[in-house]
Short mmCIF file of C-alpha atoms in Angstrom, two decimals:
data_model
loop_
_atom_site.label_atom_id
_atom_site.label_comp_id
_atom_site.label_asym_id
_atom_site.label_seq_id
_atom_site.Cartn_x
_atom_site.Cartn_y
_atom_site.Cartn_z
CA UNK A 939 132.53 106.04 89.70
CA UNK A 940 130.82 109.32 89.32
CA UNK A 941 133.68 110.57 86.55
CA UNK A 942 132.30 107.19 84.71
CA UNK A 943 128.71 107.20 85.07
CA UNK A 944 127.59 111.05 85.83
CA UNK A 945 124.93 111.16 87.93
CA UNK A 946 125.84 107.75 89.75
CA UNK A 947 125.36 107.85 93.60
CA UNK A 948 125.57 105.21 95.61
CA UNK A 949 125.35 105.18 99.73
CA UNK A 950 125.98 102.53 102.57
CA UNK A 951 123.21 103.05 105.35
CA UNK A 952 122.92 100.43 108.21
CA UNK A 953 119.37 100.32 109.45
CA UNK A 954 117.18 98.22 111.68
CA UNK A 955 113.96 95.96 110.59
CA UNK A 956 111.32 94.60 112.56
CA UNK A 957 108.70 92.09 111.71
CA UNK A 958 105.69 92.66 110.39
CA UNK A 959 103.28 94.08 112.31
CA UNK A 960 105.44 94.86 115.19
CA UNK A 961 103.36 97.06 117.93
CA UNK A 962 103.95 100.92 117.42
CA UNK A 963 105.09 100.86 121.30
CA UNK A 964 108.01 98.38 120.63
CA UNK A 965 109.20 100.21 117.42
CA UNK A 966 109.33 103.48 118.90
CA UNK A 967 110.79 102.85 121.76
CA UNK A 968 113.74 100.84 119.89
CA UNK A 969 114.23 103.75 117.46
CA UNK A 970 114.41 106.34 120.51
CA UNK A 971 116.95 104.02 122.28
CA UNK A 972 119.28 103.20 118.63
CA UNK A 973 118.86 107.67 118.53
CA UNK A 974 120.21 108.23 122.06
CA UNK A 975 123.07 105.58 120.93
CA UNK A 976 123.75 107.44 117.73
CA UNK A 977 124.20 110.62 119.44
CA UNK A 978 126.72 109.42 122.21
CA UNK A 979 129.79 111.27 121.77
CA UNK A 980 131.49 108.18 121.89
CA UNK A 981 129.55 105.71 119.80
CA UNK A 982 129.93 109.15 117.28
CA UNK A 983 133.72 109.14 117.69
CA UNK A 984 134.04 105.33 116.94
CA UNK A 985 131.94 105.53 114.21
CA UNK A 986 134.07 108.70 112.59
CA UNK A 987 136.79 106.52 113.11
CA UNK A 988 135.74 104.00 110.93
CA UNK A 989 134.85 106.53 108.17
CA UNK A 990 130.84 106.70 108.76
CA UNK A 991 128.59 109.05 110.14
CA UNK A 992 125.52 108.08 112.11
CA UNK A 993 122.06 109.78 110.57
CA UNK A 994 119.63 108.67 112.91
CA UNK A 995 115.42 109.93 112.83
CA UNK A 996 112.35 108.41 112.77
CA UNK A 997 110.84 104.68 111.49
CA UNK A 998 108.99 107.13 108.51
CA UNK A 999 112.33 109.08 107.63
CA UNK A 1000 113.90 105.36 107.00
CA UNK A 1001 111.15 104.37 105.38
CA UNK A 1002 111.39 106.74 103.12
CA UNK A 1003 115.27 105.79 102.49
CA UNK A 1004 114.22 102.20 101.83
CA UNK A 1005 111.52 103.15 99.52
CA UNK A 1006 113.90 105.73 97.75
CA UNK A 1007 116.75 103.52 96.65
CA UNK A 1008 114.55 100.64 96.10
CA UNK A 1009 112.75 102.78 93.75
CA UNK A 1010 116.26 103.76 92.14
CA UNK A 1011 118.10 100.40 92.01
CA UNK A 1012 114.52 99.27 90.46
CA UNK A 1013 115.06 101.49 87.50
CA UNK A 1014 118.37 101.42 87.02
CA UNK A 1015 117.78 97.59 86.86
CA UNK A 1016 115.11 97.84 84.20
CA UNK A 1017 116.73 100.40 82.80
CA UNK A 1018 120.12 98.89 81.93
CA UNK A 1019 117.70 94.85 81.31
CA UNK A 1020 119.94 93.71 84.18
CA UNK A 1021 119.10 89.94 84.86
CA UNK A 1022 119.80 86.98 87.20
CA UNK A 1023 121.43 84.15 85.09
#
């Protein structure tokens, strides 16, 4: 796709939401426990076996992800006048 559209990126990520307003206590200890999954060697193997890797961090450092490509597939979308029709 890159040879196509230089510059073009586009990446799968799997990630976990909670609901609004979820207590600090709950969401860190879920992202500690999904962390000490990721970094099983065996969780790690199955998942290299299926052609991913696991990334792992904190609730901000997703955040950030989220924020990032919604911020790119927004322009792109206004960008290119994509619509819903």
């Amino acid at each position: 796709m890159a040879d196509t559209v230089p510059g073009f990126e586009s990446v799968t990520w799997f990630g976990v939401f909670g609901p609004r307003g979820m207590p600090a206590e709950a969401v860190n200890r879920l992202n500690s426990e999904i962390n000490a999954v990721l970094k099983s060697p065996e969780f790690q193997q199955r998942l290299r076996t299926l052609g991913y890797d696991a990334a792992g961090g904190t609730p901000a450092d997703f955040a950030r992800v989220v924020q990032n490509d919604r911020e790119k597939w927004a322009k792109l979308i206004r960008e290119r006048k994509i619509t819903i029709d």
